[in-house]
mmCIF file of C-alpha atoms and ligand atoms in Angstrom:
data_model
loop_
_atom_site.group_PDB
_atom_site.id
_atom_site.type_symbol
_atom_site.label_atom_id
_atom_site.label_comp_id
_atom_site.label_asym_id
_atom_site.label_seq_id
_atom_site.Cartn_x
_atom_site.Cartn_y
_atom_site.Cartn_z
ATOM 1 C CA UNK A 507 -69.675 14.956 -8.482
ATOM 2 C CA UNK A 508 -73.214 16.352 -8.744
ATOM 3 C CA UNK A 509 -74.045 13.698 -11.336
ATOM 4 C CA UNK A 510 -72.815 10.783 -9.132
ATOM 5 C CA UNK A 511 -74.850 12.105 -6.202
ATOM 6 C CA UNK A 512 -78.006 12.001 -8.327
ATOM 7 C CA UNK A 513 -77.158 8.468 -9.502
ATOM 8 C CA UNK A 514 -76.585 7.344 -5.870
ATOM 9 C CA UNK A 515 -79.900 8.868 -4.824
ATOM 10 C CA UNK A 516 -81.731 7.092 -7.663
ATOM 11 C CA UNK A 517 -80.038 3.777 -6.725
ATOM 12 C CA UNK A 518 -81.055 4.182 -3.067
ATOM 13 C CA UNK A 519 -84.642 4.896 -4.112
ATOM 14 C CA UNK A 520 -84.558 1.838 -6.377
ATOM 15 C CA UNK A 521 -83.195 -0.420 -3.611
ATOM 16 C CA UNK A 522 -85.829 0.803 -1.165
ATOM 17 C CA UNK A 523 -88.500 0.156 -3.730
ATOM 18 C CA UNK A 524 -87.265 -3.286 -4.787
ATOM 19 C CA UNK A 525 -86.176 -4.814 -1.480
ATOM 20 C CA UNK A 526 -88.165 -5.051 1.669
ATOM 21 C CA UNK A 527 -86.269 -3.603 4.567
ATOM 22 C CA UNK A 528 -86.343 -6.150 7.343
ATOM 23 C CA UNK A 529 -84.824 -4.420 10.342
ATOM 24 C CA UNK A 530 -86.302 -6.993 12.719
ATOM 25 C CA UNK A 531 -84.297 -9.920 11.371
ATOM 26 C CA UNK A 532 -80.910 -8.435 10.459
ATOM 27 C CA UNK A 533 -79.985 -4.852 11.408
ATOM 28 C CA UNK A 534 -78.824 -2.506 8.637
ATOM 29 C CA UNK A 535 -79.786 -4.858 5.880
ATOM 30 C CA UNK A 536 -82.229 -5.365 3.066
ATOM 31 C CA UNK A 537 -83.882 -8.613 2.229
ATOM 32 C CA UNK A 538 -83.174 -9.554 -1.371
ATOM 33 C CA UNK A 539 -86.370 -11.050 -2.721
ATOM 34 C CA UNK A 540 -84.622 -12.576 -5.724
ATOM 35 C CA UNK A 541 -82.446 -14.643 -3.393
ATOM 36 C CA UNK A 542 -85.253 -15.615 -1.014
ATOM 37 C CA UNK A 543 -87.994 -18.204 -1.283
ATOM 38 C CA UNK A 544 -90.970 -18.690 0.983
ATOM 39 C CA UNK A 545 -94.453 -20.208 1.066
ATOM 40 C CA UNK A 546 -96.474 -20.007 -1.086
ATOM 41 C CA UNK A 547 -93.725 -21.089 -3.464
ATOM 42 C CA UNK A 548 -93.583 -19.688 -6.989
ATOM 43 C CA UNK A 549 -95.896 -21.282 -9.515
ATOM 44 C CA UNK A 550 -93.045 -22.113 -11.857
ATOM 45 C CA UNK A 551 -89.557 -23.513 -11.421
ATOM 46 C CA UNK A 552 -86.821 -24.260 -13.938
ATOM 47 C CA UNK A 553 -88.226 -22.099 -16.714
ATOM 48 C CA UNK A 554 -86.710 -19.088 -18.422
ATOM 49 C CA UNK A 555 -88.892 -16.763 -16.344
ATOM 50 C CA UNK A 556 -88.087 -18.449 -13.031
ATOM 51 C CA UNK A 557 -84.892 -17.764 -11.126
ATOM 52 C CA UNK A 558 -85.201 -20.944 -9.040
ATOM 53 C CA UNK A 559 -84.245 -24.215 -10.731
ATOM 54 C CA UNK A 560 -84.794 -27.762 -9.550
ATOM 55 C CA UNK A 561 -82.279 -30.534 -10.219
ATOM 56 C CA UNK A 562 -82.672 -34.326 -10.022
ATOM 57 C CA UNK A 563 -85.283 -35.790 -7.669
ATOM 58 C CA UNK A 564 -86.291 -32.493 -5.984
ATOM 59 C CA UNK A 565 -90.051 -32.098 -5.605
ATOM 60 C CA UNK A 566 -92.139 -29.156 -4.446
ATOM 61 C CA UNK A 567 -95.336 -29.308 -2.391
ATOM 62 C CA UNK A 568 -97.223 -26.403 -0.846
ATOM 63 C CA UNK A 569 -95.364 -26.977 2.454
ATOM 64 C CA UNK A 570 -91.742 -27.784 1.539
ATOM 65 C CA UNK A 571 -89.158 -28.213 -1.211
ATOM 66 C CA UNK A 572 -87.900 -31.781 -0.812
ATOM 67 C CA UNK A 573 -84.334 -32.325 -2.091
ATOM 68 C CA UNK A 574 -84.518 -36.041 -1.374
ATOM 69 C CA UNK A 575 -87.275 -38.223 -0.018
ATOM 70 C CA UNK A 576 -86.619 -40.947 2.571
ATOM 71 C CA UNK A 577 -85.608 -43.594 0.032
ATOM 72 C CA UNK A 578 -82.307 -44.938 -1.251
ATOM 73 C CA UNK A 579 -80.142 -43.496 -4.047
ATOM 74 C CA UNK A 580 -81.875 -40.141 -4.542
ATOM 75 C CA UNK A 581 -80.205 -36.822 -5.377
ATOM 76 C CA UNK A 582 -81.730 -33.399 -5.774
ATOM 77 C CA UNK A 583 -80.917 -29.719 -5.905
ATOM 78 C CA UNK A 584 -82.517 -26.284 -5.650
ATOM 79 C CA UNK A 585 -80.547 -23.484 -7.337
ATOM 80 C CA UNK A 586 -80.952 -19.752 -7.574
ATOM 81 C CA UNK A 587 -79.981 -18.474 -11.019
ATOM 82 C CA UNK A 588 -79.281 -14.813 -10.162
ATOM 83 C CA UNK A 589 -75.623 -14.200 -9.244
ATOM 84 C CA UNK A 590 -74.976 -12.474 -5.914
ATOM 85 C CA UNK A 591 -73.664 -9.039 -6.890
ATOM 86 C CA UNK A 592 -73.215 -7.673 -3.343
ATOM 87 C CA UNK A 593 -70.135 -8.596 -1.239
ATOM 88 C CA UNK A 594 -71.696 -9.036 2.201
ATOM 89 C CA UNK A 595 -74.764 -11.073 2.988
ATOM 90 C CA UNK A 596 -76.617 -13.147 5.514
ATOM 91 C CA UNK A 597 -78.883 -16.068 4.722
ATOM 92 C CA UNK A 598 -81.438 -17.702 7.019
ATOM 93 C CA UNK A 599 -82.509 -21.185 5.981
ATOM 94 C CA UNK A 600 -85.487 -22.922 7.554
ATOM 95 C CA UNK A 601 -84.998 -26.634 6.876
ATOM 96 C CA UNK A 602 -86.150 -30.015 8.121
ATOM 97 C CA UNK A 603 -84.242 -33.303 8.096
ATOM 98 C CA UNK A 604 -86.355 -36.268 9.172
ATOM 99 C CA UNK A 605 -87.185 -39.859 8.336
ATOM 100 C CA UNK A 606 -88.133 -43.283 9.596
ATOM 101 C CA UNK A 607 -84.556 -44.366 10.417
ATOM 102 C CA UNK A 608 -83.812 -44.574 14.144
ATOM 103 C CA UNK A 609 -80.118 -45.530 14.087
ATOM 104 C CA UNK A 610 -79.250 -45.429 10.399
ATOM 105 C CA UNK A 611 -80.061 -42.408 8.224
ATOM 106 C CA UNK A 612 -78.259 -40.007 5.947
ATOM 107 C CA UNK A 613 -76.450 -38.386 4.463
ATOM 108 C CA UNK A 614 -77.422 -34.740 4.997
ATOM 109 C CA UNK A 615 -77.464 -31.716 2.718
ATOM 110 C CA UNK A 616 -75.294 -28.759 1.680
ATOM 111 C CA UNK A 617 -75.956 -25.029 1.363
ATOM 112 C CA UNK A 618 -73.777 -23.734 -1.487
ATOM 113 C CA UNK A 619 -72.340 -20.430 -2.610
ATOM 114 C CA UNK A 620 -70.785 -21.775 -5.795
ATOM 115 C CA UNK A 621 -69.535 -20.676 -9.180
ATOM 116 C CA UNK A 622 -71.384 -23.299 -11.218
ATOM 117 C CA UNK A 623 -75.063 -23.880 -10.408
ATOM 118 C CA UNK A 624 -77.181 -26.920 -11.291
ATOM 119 C CA UNK A 625 -74.380 -29.503 -11.489
ATOM 120 C CA UNK A 626 -74.660 -32.922 -9.922
ATOM 121 C CA UNK A 627 -72.046 -35.254 -8.474
ATOM 122 C CA UNK A 628 -70.787 -37.154 -5.423
ATOM 123 C CA UNK A 629 -70.640 -34.362 -2.787
ATOM 124 C CA UNK A 630 -74.185 -34.474 -1.350
ATOM 125 C CA UNK A 631 -75.506 -34.415 -4.907
ATOM 126 C CA UNK A 632 -73.136 -31.700 -6.206
ATOM 127 C CA UNK A 633 -69.812 -31.942 -8.001
ATOM 128 C CA UNK A 634 -66.471 -32.549 -6.282
ATOM 129 C CA UNK A 635 -63.571 -30.102 -6.832
ATOM 130 C CA UNK A 636 -66.110 -27.275 -6.766
ATOM 131 C CA UNK A 637 -65.464 -23.531 -6.680
ATOM 132 C CA UNK A 638 -66.874 -21.662 -3.696
ATOM 133 C CA UNK A 639 -68.256 -22.237 -0.218
ATOM 134 C CA UNK A 640 -70.060 -25.305 1.123
ATOM 135 C CA UNK A 641 -71.943 -25.350 4.421
ATOM 136 C CA UNK A 642 -72.216 -29.076 5.018
ATOM 137 C CA UNK A 643 -75.090 -30.328 7.186
ATOM 138 C CA UNK A 644 -73.774 -33.867 7.676
ATOM 139 C CA UNK A 645 -76.054 -36.330 9.495
ATOM 140 C CA UNK A 646 -74.117 -39.554 8.972
ATOM 141 C CA UNK A 647 -70.728 -40.320 10.542
ATOM 142 C CA UNK A 648 -68.585 -42.099 7.944
ATOM 143 C CA UNK A 649 -65.401 -41.547 9.873
ATOM 144 C CA UNK A 650 -64.120 -42.962 13.142
ATOM 145 C CA UNK A 651 -60.662 -42.134 14.375
ATOM 146 C CA UNK A 652 -58.632 -38.968 14.851
ATOM 147 C CA UNK A 653 -60.549 -35.731 14.174
ATOM 148 C CA UNK A 654 -63.934 -37.447 14.435
ATOM 149 C CA UNK A 655 -66.944 -35.821 16.067
ATOM 150 C CA UNK A 656 -70.594 -36.458 16.835
ATOM 151 C CA UNK A 657 -73.256 -36.064 14.175
ATOM 152 C CA UNK A 658 -75.245 -34.213 12.941
ATOM 153 C CA UNK A 659 -72.328 -31.868 12.300
ATOM 154 C CA UNK A 660 -72.216 -28.514 10.503
ATOM 155 C CA UNK A 661 -68.967 -27.617 8.770
ATOM 156 C CA UNK A 662 -67.666 -25.172 6.188
ATOM 157 C CA UNK A 663 -65.352 -25.891 3.270
ATOM 158 C CA UNK A 664 -63.880 -23.346 0.844
ATOM 159 C CA UNK A 665 -62.621 -24.652 -2.468
ATOM 160 C CA UNK A 666 -60.830 -23.158 -5.488
ATOM 161 C CA UNK A 667 -61.468 -26.247 -7.578
ATOM 162 C CA UNK A 668 -58.375 -28.111 -6.351
ATOM 163 C CA UNK A 669 -59.695 -29.806 -3.181
ATOM 164 C CA UNK A 670 -61.443 -33.157 -2.897
ATOM 165 C CA UNK A 671 -64.274 -33.629 -0.398
ATOM 166 C CA UNK A 672 -63.467 -36.916 1.336
ATOM 167 C CA UNK A 673 -66.701 -38.551 2.532
ATOM 168 C CA UNK A 674 -64.729 -41.331 4.241
ATOM 169 C CA UNK A 675 -63.275 -38.702 6.572
ATOM 170 C CA UNK A 676 -66.432 -36.530 6.729
ATOM 171 C CA UNK A 677 -64.450 -33.709 5.136
ATOM 172 C CA UNK A 678 -62.236 -33.264 8.213
ATOM 173 C CA UNK A 679 -59.206 -32.979 5.894
ATOM 174 C CA UNK A 680 -60.451 -29.732 4.358
ATOM 175 C CA UNK A 681 -62.620 -28.181 7.067
ATOM 176 C CA UNK A 682 -62.549 -24.445 7.835
ATOM 177 C CA UNK A 683 -64.422 -24.989 11.088
ATOM 178 C CA UNK A 684 -67.517 -26.754 12.375
ATOM 179 C CA UNK A 685 -69.776 -27.640 15.283
ATOM 180 C CA UNK A 686 -72.028 -30.425 16.455
ATOM 181 C CA UNK A 687 -75.716 -29.531 16.013
ATOM 182 C CA UNK A 688 -78.466 -32.086 16.661
ATOM 183 C CA UNK A 689 -80.868 -30.684 14.080
ATOM 184 C CA UNK A 690 -82.341 -33.956 12.797
ATOM 185 C CA UNK A 691 -85.835 -35.144 13.675
ATOM 186 C CA UNK A 692 -86.815 -32.078 15.722
ATOM 187 C CA UNK A 693 -90.455 -31.270 16.418
ATOM 188 C CA UNK A 694 -89.764 -27.517 16.356
ATOM 189 C CA UNK A 695 -88.517 -25.445 13.404
ATOM 190 C CA UNK A 696 -84.802 -25.818 12.641
ATOM 191 C CA UNK A 697 -82.890 -22.889 11.155
ATOM 192 C CA UNK A 698 -79.324 -22.079 10.219
ATOM 193 C CA UNK A 699 -77.895 -18.593 9.575
ATOM 194 C CA UNK A 700 -74.868 -17.990 7.374
ATOM 195 C CA UNK A 701 -73.327 -14.561 7.651
ATOM 196 C CA UNK A 702 -70.515 -13.438 5.350
ATOM 197 C CA UNK A 703 -69.203 -9.944 6.081
ATOM 198 C CA UNK A 704 -65.728 -8.397 5.809
ATOM 199 C CA UNK A 705 -64.233 -11.829 5.024
ATOM 200 C CA UNK A 706 -65.641 -13.296 8.210
ATOM 201 C CA UNK A 707 -67.916 -16.322 8.014
ATOM 202 C CA UNK A 708 -70.256 -16.927 10.950
ATOM 203 C CA UNK A 709 -72.630 -19.862 11.236
ATOM 204 C CA UNK A 710 -75.427 -19.856 13.815
ATOM 205 C CA UNK A 711 -78.286 -22.224 14.511
ATOM 206 C CA UNK A 712 -81.763 -21.984 15.973
ATOM 207 C CA UNK A 713 -82.781 -25.598 16.463
ATOM 208 C CA UNK A 714 -84.206 -25.698 19.982
ATOM 209 C CA UNK A 715 -87.424 -23.831 19.245
ATOM 210 C CA UNK A 716 -86.318 -20.851 21.372
ATOM 211 C CA UNK A 717 -86.225 -18.350 18.510
ATOM 212 C CA UNK A 718 -82.641 -17.445 19.487
ATOM 213 C CA UNK A 719 -79.504 -17.714 17.381
ATOM 214 C CA UNK A 720 -76.675 -19.741 18.890
ATOM 215 C CA UNK A 721 -73.225 -19.383 17.335
ATOM 216 C CA UNK A 722 -71.845 -22.551 15.782
ATOM 217 C CA UNK A 723 -68.501 -21.022 14.754
ATOM 218 C CA UNK A 724 -66.957 -17.907 13.296
ATOM 219 C CA UNK A 725 -63.930 -17.883 10.982
ATOM 220 C CA UNK A 726 -61.981 -14.882 9.707
ATOM 221 C CA UNK A 727 -59.881 -14.730 6.540
ATOM 222 C CA UNK A 728 -62.486 -16.368 4.343
ATOM 223 C CA UNK A 729 -62.188 -14.928 0.836
ATOM 224 C CA UNK A 730 -65.083 -15.376 -1.564
ATOM 225 C CA UNK A 731 -65.737 -13.623 -4.861
ATOM 226 C CA UNK A 732 -69.000 -11.951 -5.742
ATOM 227 C CA UNK A 733 -71.289 -13.223 -8.518
ATOM 228 C CA UNK A 734 -71.490 -16.840 -7.363
ATOM 229 C CA UNK A 735 -74.827 -18.630 -6.928
ATOM 230 C CA UNK A 736 -76.806 -19.888 -3.934
ATOM 231 C CA UNK A 737 -77.922 -23.501 -4.037
ATOM 232 C CA UNK A 738 -79.037 -26.465 -1.925
ATOM 233 C CA UNK A 739 -78.328 -30.117 -2.692
ATOM 234 C CA UNK A 740 -78.708 -33.480 -1.017
ATOM 235 C CA UNK A 741 -78.189 -37.150 -1.782
ATOM 236 C CA UNK A 742 -79.071 -40.483 -0.242
ATOM 237 C CA UNK A 743 -77.239 -43.777 -0.792
ATOM 238 C CA UNK A 744 -77.840 -46.961 1.173
ATOM 239 C CA UNK A 745 -79.128 -44.689 3.938
ATOM 240 C CA UNK A 746 -81.866 -42.137 3.422
ATOM 241 C CA UNK A 747 -83.823 -39.245 4.930
ATOM 242 C CA UNK A 748 -86.194 -36.487 3.888
ATOM 243 C CA UNK A 749 -84.166 -33.307 3.304
ATOM 244 C CA UNK A 750 -86.556 -30.367 3.098
ATOM 245 C CA UNK A 751 -86.002 -26.663 2.510
ATOM 246 C CA UNK A 752 -88.927 -24.723 4.011
ATOM 247 C CA UNK A 753 -87.784 -21.143 3.410
ATOM 248 C CA UNK A 754 -84.745 -19.033 2.542
ATOM 249 C CA UNK A 755 -84.330 -15.362 3.468
ATOM 250 C CA UNK A 756 -81.247 -13.579 2.153
ATOM 251 C CA UNK A 757 -80.187 -10.135 3.338
ATOM 252 C CA UNK A 758 -77.701 -7.742 1.803
ATOM 253 C CA UNK A 759 -75.482 -6.403 4.597
ATOM 254 C CA UNK A 760 -73.763 -3.062 4.962
ATOM 255 C CA UNK A 761 -70.513 -2.874 3.039
ATOM 256 C CA UNK A 762 -67.649 -0.424 3.436
ATOM 257 C CA UNK A 763 -67.016 1.880 0.486
ATOM 258 C CA UNK A 764 -63.542 0.406 -0.006
ATOM 259 C CA UNK A 765 -64.968 -3.101 -0.250
ATOM 260 C CA UNK A 766 -67.717 -1.926 -2.576
ATOM 261 C CA UNK A 767 -65.152 -0.481 -4.953
ATOM 262 C CA UNK A 768 -62.949 -3.587 -5.045
ATOM 263 C CA UNK A 769 -62.994 -5.887 -8.032
ATOM 264 C CA UNK A 770 -64.462 -8.810 -6.117
ATOM 265 C CA UNK A 771 -65.565 -10.804 -9.130
ATOM 266 C CA UNK A 772 -62.140 -12.355 -9.726
ATOM 267 C CA UNK A 773 -61.226 -13.336 -6.160
ATOM 268 C CA UNK A 774 -60.126 -16.953 -5.964
ATOM 269 C CA UNK A 775 -61.990 -18.658 -3.101
ATOM 270 C CA UNK A 776 -59.582 -19.354 -0.250
ATOM 271 C CA UNK A 777 -59.486 -19.712 3.510
ATOM 272 C CA UNK A 778 -55.888 -19.862 4.809
ATOM 273 C CA UNK A 779 -57.155 -20.761 8.278
ATOM 274 C CA UNK A 780 -58.621 -24.052 7.037
ATOM 275 C CA UNK A 781 -57.062 -27.410 7.801
ATOM 276 C CA UNK A 782 -54.207 -28.157 5.407
ATOM 277 C CA UNK A 783 -55.395 -30.915 3.139
ATOM 278 C CA UNK A 784 -54.072 -34.263 4.388
ATOM 279 C CA UNK A 785 -53.551 -37.149 2.025
ATOM 280 C CA UNK A 786 -56.171 -39.870 2.251
ATOM 281 C CA UNK A 787 -54.431 -42.633 4.199
ATOM 282 C CA UNK A 788 -55.768 -46.042 5.013
ATOM 283 C CA UNK A 789 -55.991 -46.918 8.689
ATOM 284 C CA UNK A 790 -52.666 -48.099 10.230
ATOM 285 C CA UNK A 791 -51.726 -51.636 9.207
ATOM 286 C CA UNK A 792 -48.325 -52.282 10.794
ATOM 287 C CA UNK A 793 -46.350 -49.835 8.674
ATOM 288 C CA UNK A 794 -43.840 -49.535 11.594
ATOM 289 C CA UNK A 795 -42.486 -53.021 10.821
ATOM 290 C CA UNK A 796 -41.274 -52.115 7.342
ATOM 291 C CA UNK A 797 -38.606 -49.731 8.732
ATOM 292 C CA UNK A 798 -37.421 -52.479 11.094
ATOM 293 C CA UNK A 799 -37.276 -54.935 8.203
ATOM 294 C CA UNK A 800 -35.156 -52.522 6.158
ATOM 295 C CA UNK A 801 -32.763 -52.106 9.121
ATOM 296 C CA UNK A 802 -32.258 -55.880 9.466
ATOM 297 C CA UNK A 803 -31.838 -56.271 5.718
ATOM 298 C CA UNK A 804 -29.063 -53.636 5.677
ATOM 299 C CA UNK A 805 -27.427 -55.249 8.760
ATOM 300 C CA UNK A 806 -27.534 -58.650 7.026
ATOM 301 C CA UNK A 807 -25.956 -57.229 3.832
ATOM 302 C CA UNK A 808 -23.185 -55.521 5.867
ATOM 303 C CA UNK A 809 -22.378 -58.837 7.667
ATOM 304 C CA UNK A 810 -22.348 -60.721 4.316
ATOM 305 C CA UNK A 811 -20.013 -58.118 2.759
ATOM 306 C CA UNK A 812 -17.678 -58.215 5.785
ATOM 307 C CA UNK A 813 -17.671 -62.022 5.676
ATOM 308 C CA UNK A 814 -16.817 -62.108 1.964
ATOM 309 C CA UNK A 815 -14.114 -59.440 2.444
ATOM 310 C CA UNK A 816 -12.417 -61.258 5.365
ATOM 311 C CA UNK A 817 -12.655 -64.590 3.515
ATOM 312 C CA UNK A 818 -11.037 -63.109 0.387
ATOM 313 C CA UNK A 819 -8.241 -61.507 2.484
ATOM 314 C CA UNK A 820 -7.244 -64.852 4.108
ATOM 315 C CA UNK A 821 -7.507 -66.690 0.758
ATOM 316 C CA UNK A 822 -5.124 -64.228 -0.952
ATOM 317 C CA UNK A 823 -2.665 -64.340 1.981
ATOM 318 C CA UNK A 824 -2.619 -68.147 1.825
ATOM 319 C CA UNK A 825 -1.930 -68.146 -1.952
ATOM 320 C CA UNK A 826 0.985 -65.670 -1.538
ATOM 321 C CA UNK A 827 2.398 -67.892 1.235
ATOM 322 C CA UNK A 828 2.295 -70.940 -1.081
ATOM 323 C CA UNK A 829 3.911 -68.987 -3.955
ATOM 324 C CA UNK A 830 6.728 -67.819 -1.629
ATOM 325 C CA UNK A 831 7.538 -71.386 -0.740
ATOM 326 C CA UNK A 832 7.818 -72.737 -4.307
ATOM 327 C CA UNK A 833 9.857 -69.973 -5.903
HETATM 328 CA CA1 LIG B 888 -70.851 -37.998 6.547
#
């Protein structure tokens, strides 16, 4: 008992020494420098000594980290290579999405808490069927019809590797929750906060230059393991935009002792409150007629069978009548 107390004391001293306490931004929390990035940016990226890695077309200037520039068919990523060992956290991301397009621009970017860093693929530059959490900052509306909404739109998706992100439906088939947030092309700073504490995910924005957080949504029953990685990816296709990360501040939040002692490493990401995945269906094209056609076909076959049956009955009766006469 005495020994564990000493160990705890040493750990507390170590935490206070290593992490800046930032009571102003998030109460009862410590900023984790290893999971934060700010100007001036580190001198090196993507080396053995750096814990921030760049993927694809990402470029760094002294003012921003640009995941994609405003040109077609670009994809880039920024990944932190130190797994998140603490269960509860809050991340503040200062970002900027802008470009020359007035009506047509896209596609947006994603903030990841994912098992496998540095991959690339079709989901805003990252792989589909991923493991973890995606906060999707979607600027282009691919989908019109039921469940559609205005863009830009912020949504969350939790995946255990089995779900497909459907761009054609803007991910509405797998969404945990979301909100409309006109963050593109703002003159003022645009920020998003992602808080994950006690299995509750809360997204807030500060995009109106008021220095106030406004809740986008909050969802309970979101289960995420520890030891995943933070990352940022974006991709352009026919449409394009600049997708810039300006700064990231990550805070370790207070965690109950019970939660601290849980084996959180092996939790399978899941969010039972999310939309049940719907099959990708094409837009209606007169499928109602096929049932009617089947009905008429069956009716026709019944009439034919009846006709044949009645005909055969009369034919047999007639033959028996003839036989009776001759013998
Ligand atoms: Ca979209």
